[in-house]
Coordinates of C-alpha atoms and ligand atoms in Angstrom, one line a residue:
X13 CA 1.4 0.2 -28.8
X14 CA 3.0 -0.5 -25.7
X15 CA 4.0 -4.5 -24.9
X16 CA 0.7 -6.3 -22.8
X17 CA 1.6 -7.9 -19.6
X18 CA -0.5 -10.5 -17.7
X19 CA -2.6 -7.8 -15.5
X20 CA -1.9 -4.8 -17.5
X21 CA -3.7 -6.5 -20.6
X22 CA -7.8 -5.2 -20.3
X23 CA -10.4 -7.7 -21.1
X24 CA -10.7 -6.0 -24.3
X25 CA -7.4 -6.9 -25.4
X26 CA -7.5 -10.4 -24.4
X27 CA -10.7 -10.5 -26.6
X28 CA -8.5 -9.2 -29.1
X29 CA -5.2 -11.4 -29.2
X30 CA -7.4 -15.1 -28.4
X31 CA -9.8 -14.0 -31.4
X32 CA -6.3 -13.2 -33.7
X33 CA -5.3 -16.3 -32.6
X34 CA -8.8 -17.8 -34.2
X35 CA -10.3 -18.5 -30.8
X36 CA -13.6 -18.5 -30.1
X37 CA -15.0 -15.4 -27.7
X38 CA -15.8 -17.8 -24.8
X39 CA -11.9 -18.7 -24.3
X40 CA -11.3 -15.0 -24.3
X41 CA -14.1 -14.8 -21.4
X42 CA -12.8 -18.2 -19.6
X43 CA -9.1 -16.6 -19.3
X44 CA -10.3 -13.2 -17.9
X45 CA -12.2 -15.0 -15.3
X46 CA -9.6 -17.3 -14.3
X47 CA -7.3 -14.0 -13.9
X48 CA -9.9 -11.4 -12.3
X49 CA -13.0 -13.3 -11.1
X50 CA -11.3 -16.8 -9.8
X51 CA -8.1 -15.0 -9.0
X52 CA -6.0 -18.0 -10.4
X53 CA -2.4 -18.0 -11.7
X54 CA -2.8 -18.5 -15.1
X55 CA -1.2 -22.2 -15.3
X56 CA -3.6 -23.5 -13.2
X57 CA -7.0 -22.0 -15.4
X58 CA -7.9 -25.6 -16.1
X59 CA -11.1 -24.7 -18.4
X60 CA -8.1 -23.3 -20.8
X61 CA -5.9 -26.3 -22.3
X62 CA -2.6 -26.5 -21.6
X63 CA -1.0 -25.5 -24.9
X64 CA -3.8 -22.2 -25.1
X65 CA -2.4 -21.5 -21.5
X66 CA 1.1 -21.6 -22.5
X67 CA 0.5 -19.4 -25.5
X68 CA -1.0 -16.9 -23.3
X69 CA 1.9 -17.6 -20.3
X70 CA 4.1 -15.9 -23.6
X71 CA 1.8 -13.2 -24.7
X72 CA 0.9 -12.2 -21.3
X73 CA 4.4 -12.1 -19.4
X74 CA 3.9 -11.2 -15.8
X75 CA 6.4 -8.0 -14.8
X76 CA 7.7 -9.6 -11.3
X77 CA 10.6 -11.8 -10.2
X78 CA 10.7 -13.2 -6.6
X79 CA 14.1 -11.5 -5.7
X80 CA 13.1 -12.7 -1.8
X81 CA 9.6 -14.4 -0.1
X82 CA 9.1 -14.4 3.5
X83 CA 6.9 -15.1 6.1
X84 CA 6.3 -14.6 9.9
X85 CA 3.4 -15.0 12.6
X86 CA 3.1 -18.7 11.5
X87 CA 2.4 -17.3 8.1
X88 CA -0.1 -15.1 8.8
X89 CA 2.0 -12.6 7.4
X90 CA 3.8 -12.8 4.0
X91 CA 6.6 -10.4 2.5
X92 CA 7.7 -10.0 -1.1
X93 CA 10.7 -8.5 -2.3
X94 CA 10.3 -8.1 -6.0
X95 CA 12.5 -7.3 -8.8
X96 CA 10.9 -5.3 -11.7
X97 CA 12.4 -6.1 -15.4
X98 CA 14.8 -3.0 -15.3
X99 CA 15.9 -4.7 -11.8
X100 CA 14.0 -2.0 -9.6
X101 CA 13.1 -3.7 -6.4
X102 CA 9.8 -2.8 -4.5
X103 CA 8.1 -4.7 -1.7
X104 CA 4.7 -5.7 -0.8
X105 CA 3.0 -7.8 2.5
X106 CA 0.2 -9.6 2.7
X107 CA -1.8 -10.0 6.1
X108 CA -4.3 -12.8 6.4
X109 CA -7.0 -12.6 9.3
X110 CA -9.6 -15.9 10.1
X111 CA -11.9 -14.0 7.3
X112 CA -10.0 -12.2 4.3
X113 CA -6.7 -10.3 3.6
X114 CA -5.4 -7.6 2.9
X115 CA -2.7 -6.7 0.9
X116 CA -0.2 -3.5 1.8
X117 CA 1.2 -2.5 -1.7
X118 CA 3.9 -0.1 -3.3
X119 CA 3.4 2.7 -5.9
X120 CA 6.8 3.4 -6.5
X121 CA 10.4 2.2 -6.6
X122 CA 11.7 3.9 -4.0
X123 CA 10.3 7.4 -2.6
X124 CA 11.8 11.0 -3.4
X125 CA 10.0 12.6 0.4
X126 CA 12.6 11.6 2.5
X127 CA 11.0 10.8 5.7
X128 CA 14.0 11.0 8.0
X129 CA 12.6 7.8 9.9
X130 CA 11.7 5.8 6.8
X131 CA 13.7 3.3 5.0
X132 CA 12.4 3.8 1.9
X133 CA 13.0 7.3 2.2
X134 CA 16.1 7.0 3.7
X135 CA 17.5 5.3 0.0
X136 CA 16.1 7.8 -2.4
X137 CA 13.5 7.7 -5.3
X138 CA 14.2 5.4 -8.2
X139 CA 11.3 5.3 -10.4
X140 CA 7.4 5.3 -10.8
X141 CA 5.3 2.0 -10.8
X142 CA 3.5 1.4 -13.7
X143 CA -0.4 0.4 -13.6
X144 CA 0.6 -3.2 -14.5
X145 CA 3.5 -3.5 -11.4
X146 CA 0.9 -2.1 -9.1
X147 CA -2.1 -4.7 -9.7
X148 CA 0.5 -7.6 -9.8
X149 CA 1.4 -7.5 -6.6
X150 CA -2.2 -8.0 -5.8
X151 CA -2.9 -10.6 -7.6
X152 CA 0.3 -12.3 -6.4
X153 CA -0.7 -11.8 -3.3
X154 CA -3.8 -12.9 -3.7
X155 CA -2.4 -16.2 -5.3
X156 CA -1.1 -17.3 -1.4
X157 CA -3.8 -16.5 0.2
X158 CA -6.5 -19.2 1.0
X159 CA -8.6 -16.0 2.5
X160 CA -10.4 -13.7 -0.1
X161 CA -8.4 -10.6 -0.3
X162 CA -10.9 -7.9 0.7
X163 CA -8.5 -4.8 1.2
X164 CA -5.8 -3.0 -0.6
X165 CA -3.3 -0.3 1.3
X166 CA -0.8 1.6 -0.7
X167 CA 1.3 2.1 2.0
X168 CA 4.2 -0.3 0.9
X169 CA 7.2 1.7 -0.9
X170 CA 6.7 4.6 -2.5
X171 CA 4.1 7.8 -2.4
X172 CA 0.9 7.0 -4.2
X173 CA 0.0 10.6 -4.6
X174 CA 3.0 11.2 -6.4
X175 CA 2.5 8.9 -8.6
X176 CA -1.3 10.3 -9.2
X177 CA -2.3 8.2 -12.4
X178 CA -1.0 4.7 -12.5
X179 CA -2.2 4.7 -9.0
X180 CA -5.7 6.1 -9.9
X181 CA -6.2 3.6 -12.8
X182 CA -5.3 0.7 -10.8
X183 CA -7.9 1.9 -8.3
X184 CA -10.5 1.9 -11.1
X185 CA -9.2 -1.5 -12.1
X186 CA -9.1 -3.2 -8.3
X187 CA -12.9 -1.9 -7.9
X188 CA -14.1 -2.7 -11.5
X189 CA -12.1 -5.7 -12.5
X190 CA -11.0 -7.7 -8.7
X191 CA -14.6 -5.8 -7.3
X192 CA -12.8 -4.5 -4.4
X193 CA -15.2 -2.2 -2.6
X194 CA -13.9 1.4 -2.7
X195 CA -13.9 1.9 0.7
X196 CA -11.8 -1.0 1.3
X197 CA -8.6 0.7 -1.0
X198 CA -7.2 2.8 1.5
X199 CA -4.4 5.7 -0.3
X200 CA -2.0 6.6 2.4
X201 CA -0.2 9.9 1.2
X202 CA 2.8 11.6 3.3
X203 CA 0.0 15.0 2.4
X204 CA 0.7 16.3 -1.4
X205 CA -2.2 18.9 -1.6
X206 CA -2.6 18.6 -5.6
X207 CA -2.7 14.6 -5.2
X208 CA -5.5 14.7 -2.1
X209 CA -7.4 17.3 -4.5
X210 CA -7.5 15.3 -7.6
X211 CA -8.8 12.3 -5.4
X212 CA -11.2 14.2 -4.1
X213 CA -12.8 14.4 -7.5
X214 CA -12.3 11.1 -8.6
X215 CA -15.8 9.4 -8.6
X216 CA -14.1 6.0 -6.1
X217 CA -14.6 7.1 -2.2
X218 CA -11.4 5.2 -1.6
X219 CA -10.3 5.2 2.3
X220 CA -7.8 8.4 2.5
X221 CA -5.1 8.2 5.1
X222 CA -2.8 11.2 5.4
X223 CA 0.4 10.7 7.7
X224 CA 0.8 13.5 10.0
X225 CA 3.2 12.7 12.6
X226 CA 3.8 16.0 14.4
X227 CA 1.4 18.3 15.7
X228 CA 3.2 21.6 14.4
X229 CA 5.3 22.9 11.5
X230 CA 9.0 23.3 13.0
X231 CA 8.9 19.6 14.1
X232 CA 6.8 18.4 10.8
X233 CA 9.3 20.0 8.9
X234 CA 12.5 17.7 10.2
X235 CA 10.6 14.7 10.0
X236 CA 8.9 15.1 6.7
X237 CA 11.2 17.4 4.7
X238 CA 7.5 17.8 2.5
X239 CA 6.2 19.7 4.8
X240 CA 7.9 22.8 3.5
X241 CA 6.1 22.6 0.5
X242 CA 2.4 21.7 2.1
X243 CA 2.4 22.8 5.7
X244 CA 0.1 21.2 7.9
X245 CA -2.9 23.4 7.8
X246 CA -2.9 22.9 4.2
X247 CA -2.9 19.1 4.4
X248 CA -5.4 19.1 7.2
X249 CA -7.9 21.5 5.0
X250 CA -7.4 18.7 2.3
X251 CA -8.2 16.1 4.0
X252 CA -11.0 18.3 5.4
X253 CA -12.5 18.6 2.1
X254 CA -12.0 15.1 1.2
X255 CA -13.9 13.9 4.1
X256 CA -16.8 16.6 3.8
X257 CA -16.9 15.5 -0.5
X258 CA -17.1 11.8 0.2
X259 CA -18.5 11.6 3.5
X260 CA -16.1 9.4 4.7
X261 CA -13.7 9.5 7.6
X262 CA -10.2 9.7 7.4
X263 CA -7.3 8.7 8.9
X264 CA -4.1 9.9 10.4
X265 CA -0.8 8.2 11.1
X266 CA 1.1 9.3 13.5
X267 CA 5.0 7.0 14.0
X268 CA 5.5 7.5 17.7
X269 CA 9.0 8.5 18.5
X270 CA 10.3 8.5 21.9
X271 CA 10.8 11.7 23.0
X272 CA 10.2 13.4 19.9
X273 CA 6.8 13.6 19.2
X274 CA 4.9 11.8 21.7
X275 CA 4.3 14.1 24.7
X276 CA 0.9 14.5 25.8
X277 CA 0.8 18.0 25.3
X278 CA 1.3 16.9 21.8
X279 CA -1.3 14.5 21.9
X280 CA -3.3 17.9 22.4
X281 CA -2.1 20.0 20.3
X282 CA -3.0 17.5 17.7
X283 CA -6.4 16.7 18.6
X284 CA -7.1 20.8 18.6
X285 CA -5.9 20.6 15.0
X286 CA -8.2 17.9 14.3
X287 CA -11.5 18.8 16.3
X288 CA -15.1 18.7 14.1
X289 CA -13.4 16.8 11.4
X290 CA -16.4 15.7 9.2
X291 CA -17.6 11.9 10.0
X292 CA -14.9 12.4 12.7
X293 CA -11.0 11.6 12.4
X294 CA -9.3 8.7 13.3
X295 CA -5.6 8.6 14.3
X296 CA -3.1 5.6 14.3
X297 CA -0.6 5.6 16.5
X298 CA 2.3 3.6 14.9
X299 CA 5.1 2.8 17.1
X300 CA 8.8 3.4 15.4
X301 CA 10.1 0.6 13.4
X302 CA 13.3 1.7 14.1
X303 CA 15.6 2.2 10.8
X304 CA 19.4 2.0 10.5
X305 CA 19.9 5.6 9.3
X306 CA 17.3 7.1 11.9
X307 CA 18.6 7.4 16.1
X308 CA 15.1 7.3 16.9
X309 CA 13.7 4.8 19.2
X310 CA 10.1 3.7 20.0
X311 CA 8.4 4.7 23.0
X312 CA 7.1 2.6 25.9
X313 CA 3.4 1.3 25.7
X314 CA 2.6 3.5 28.8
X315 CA 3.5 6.5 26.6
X316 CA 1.5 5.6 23.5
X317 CA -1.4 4.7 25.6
X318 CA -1.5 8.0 27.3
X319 CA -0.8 9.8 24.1
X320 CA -4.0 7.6 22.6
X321 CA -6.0 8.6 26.4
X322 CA -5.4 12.3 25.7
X323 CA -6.6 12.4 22.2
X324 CA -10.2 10.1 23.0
X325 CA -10.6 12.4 25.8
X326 CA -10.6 15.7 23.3
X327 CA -13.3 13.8 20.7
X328 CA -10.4 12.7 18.6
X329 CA -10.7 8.7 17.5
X330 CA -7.0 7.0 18.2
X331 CA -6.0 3.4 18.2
X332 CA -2.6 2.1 19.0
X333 CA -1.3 -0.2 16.0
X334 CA 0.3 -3.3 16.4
X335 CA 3.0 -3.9 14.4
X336 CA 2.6 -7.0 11.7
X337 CA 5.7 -8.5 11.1
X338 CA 8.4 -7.0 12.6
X339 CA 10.6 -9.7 12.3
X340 CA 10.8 -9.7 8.8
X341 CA 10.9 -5.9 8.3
X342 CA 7.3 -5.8 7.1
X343 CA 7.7 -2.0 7.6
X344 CA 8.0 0.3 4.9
X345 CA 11.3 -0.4 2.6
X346 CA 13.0 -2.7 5.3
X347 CA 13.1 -5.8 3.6
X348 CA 14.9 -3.9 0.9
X349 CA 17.0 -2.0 2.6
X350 CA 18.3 -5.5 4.9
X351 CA 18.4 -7.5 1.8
X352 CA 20.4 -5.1 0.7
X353 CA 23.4 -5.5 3.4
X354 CA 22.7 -8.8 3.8
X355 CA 22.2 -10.9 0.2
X356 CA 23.0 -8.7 -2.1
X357 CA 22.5 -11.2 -4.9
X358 CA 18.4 -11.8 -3.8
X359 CA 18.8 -15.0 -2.9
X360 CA 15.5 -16.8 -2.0
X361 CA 14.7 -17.3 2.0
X362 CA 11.5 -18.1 3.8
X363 CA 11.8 -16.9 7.4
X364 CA 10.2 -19.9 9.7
X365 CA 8.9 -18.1 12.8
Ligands
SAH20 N1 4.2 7.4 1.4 C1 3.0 7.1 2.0 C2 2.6 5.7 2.1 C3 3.7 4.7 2.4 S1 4.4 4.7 4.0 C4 3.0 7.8 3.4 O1 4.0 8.2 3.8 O2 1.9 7.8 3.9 C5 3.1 4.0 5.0 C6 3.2 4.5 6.5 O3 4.3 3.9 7.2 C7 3.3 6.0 6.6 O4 2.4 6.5 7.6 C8 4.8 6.1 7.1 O5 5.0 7.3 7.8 C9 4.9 4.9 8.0 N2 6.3 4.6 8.2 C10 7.4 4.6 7.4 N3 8.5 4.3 8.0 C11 8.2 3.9 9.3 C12 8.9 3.4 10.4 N4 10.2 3.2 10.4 N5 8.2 3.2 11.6 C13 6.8 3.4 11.6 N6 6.1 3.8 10.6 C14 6.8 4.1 9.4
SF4_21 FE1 8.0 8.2 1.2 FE2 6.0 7.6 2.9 FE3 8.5 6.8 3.4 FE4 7.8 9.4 3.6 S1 7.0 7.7 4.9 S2 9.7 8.6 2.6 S3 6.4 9.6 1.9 S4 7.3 6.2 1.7

């Protein structure tokens, strides 16, 4: 039997270890609701007593250290640097609007696709998340933040669809056991064809959001090594199917790189790719975050707009994202990768904007 951890442990087996324990079944239920309905840290489940909660604290251990916390945009934004128990470290942010949150997670320790522009990719893969790693750093997350946290994004560290059935069962757990609405999970995947088809048939219409970033192969191919493997036609007919299966639209990142890929004859070579998309596409335009390791540079407003003018005008949704939290690397695997040159023993900081 493999060792239960604080969010890994079903309701099941928390029935199980209170009633070896000689509890009776409505401790069992007063614990799970604390965790999953309430959303509480376990010490502060008051309707448990403080000894029961202690006992549990040790049967329950959580699987995350605080290696670094920050926060930025008066704390509207919120970064984690974790460190796993075999001293992996992943990252996750939080975002908090007037309303709810939403929480940007990672499936993996590292990432083995080698974006050239991404940090994460830029260090290498070290291992898969378990189930249990994944819906801690929601319920973490969810800890700080005084807004209900509505929405989950795996695109933190990491390539969900690489990682196909941790991620899928913590899907299943987020909907059934937090009671996230499917469509508010969004999977981001750099376009693995086998991952987008076993999604399609799982029974959750989770968001899907498949990361093109060039309109053709040759340049698709230098910036997402991947793409040799599942060229862009094939990823697009995915995420064609997906959308046509579940009815739902999808959408497409696209990081803007200056001079690279964000001509407006790309803009249109793009939206040609992506005309009739069933219950329409949607493309975000991301500008570069730039990355040590990467010479790239993000392009000037004037340039994303026109990119996002020239796909609107061929039918094609686009949006231009704002960046959340660049100050405190809230992009993909920067936190790690500056802690990394910069306190390499994981000191604790909290950035004051
Ligand atoms: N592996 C998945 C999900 C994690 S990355 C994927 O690639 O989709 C989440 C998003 O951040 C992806 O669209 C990715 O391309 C983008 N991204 C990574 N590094 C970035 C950078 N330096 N600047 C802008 N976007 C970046
Ligand atoms: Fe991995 Fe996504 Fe980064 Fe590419 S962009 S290296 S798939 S995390």
């Amino acid at each position: 039997m493999t060792t239960l951890t604080r969010y890994g442990a079903s309701r099941n087996d928390i029935e199980v270890l209170l009633a070896s324990w000689g509890e009776p079944a409505y401790r069992a239920r007063q614990a799970w609701e604390g965790l999953w309905v309430q959303r509480e840290p376990l010490e502060q489940i008051t309707t448990l007593s403080r000894d029961l909660r202690a006992r549990l604290a040790e049967a329950l251990p959580l699987t995350l250290d605080v290696a670094t916390e920050r926060s930025a945009d008066r704390g509207k934004t919120m970064k984690w640097l974790w460190r796993c128990a075999d001293g992996a470290q992943i990252e996750t942010v939080l975002m908090r609007y007037p309303q709810r949150a939403t929480v940007c997670i990672s499936s993996q320790a590292g990432c083995a696709m080698g974006c050239t522009f991404c940090a994460t990719g830029q260090a290498g893969f070290e291992r898969h998340l378990r189930t249990d790693e994944i819906l801690e750093q929601v319920l973490r997350a969810a800890h700080a933040s005084p807004q209900r946290v509505a929405n989950v994004v795996f695109m933190g560290m990491g390539e969900p669809l690489a990682n196909v059935d941790p991620v899928l069962e913590s899907i299943t757990r987020l909907h059934q056991d937090l009671g996230l609405s499917a469509r508010h999970i969004t999977v981001s995947t750099v376009g693995i064809v086998p991952g987008m088809q076993r999604l399609t048939k799982f029974p959750l219409p989770v968001t899907l959001a498949v990361s093109l970033h060039a309109p053709d192969d040759n340049l698709r191919n230098d910036l997402v090594p991947v793409n040799k493997r599942y060229p862009l036609a094939d990823v697009i007919n995915a995420a064609r199917t997906y959308a046509a299966t579940k009815g739902r639209r999808v959408s497409f990142e696209y990081a803007c790189i200056a001079g690279v890929n964000d001509h407006p004859d790309q803009a249109e070579a793009l939206a040609r790719r992506l005309q009739d998309f069933p219950a329409g596409a949607h493309v975000n335009l991301i500008p570069l975050n730039p990355t040590s390791a990467y010479r790239g540079t993000t392009p000037p407003v004037i340039r994303l707009r026109t990119f996002a003018e020239r796909l609107t005008e061929r039918g094609v949704n686009a949006t231009v994202r704002r960046n959340r939290g660049v100050e405190i690397d809230a992009a993909c695997g920067q936190l790690r990768a500056r802690e990394a040159v910069l306190e390499p023993t994981g000191s604790s900081a909290t950035m004051k904007p």
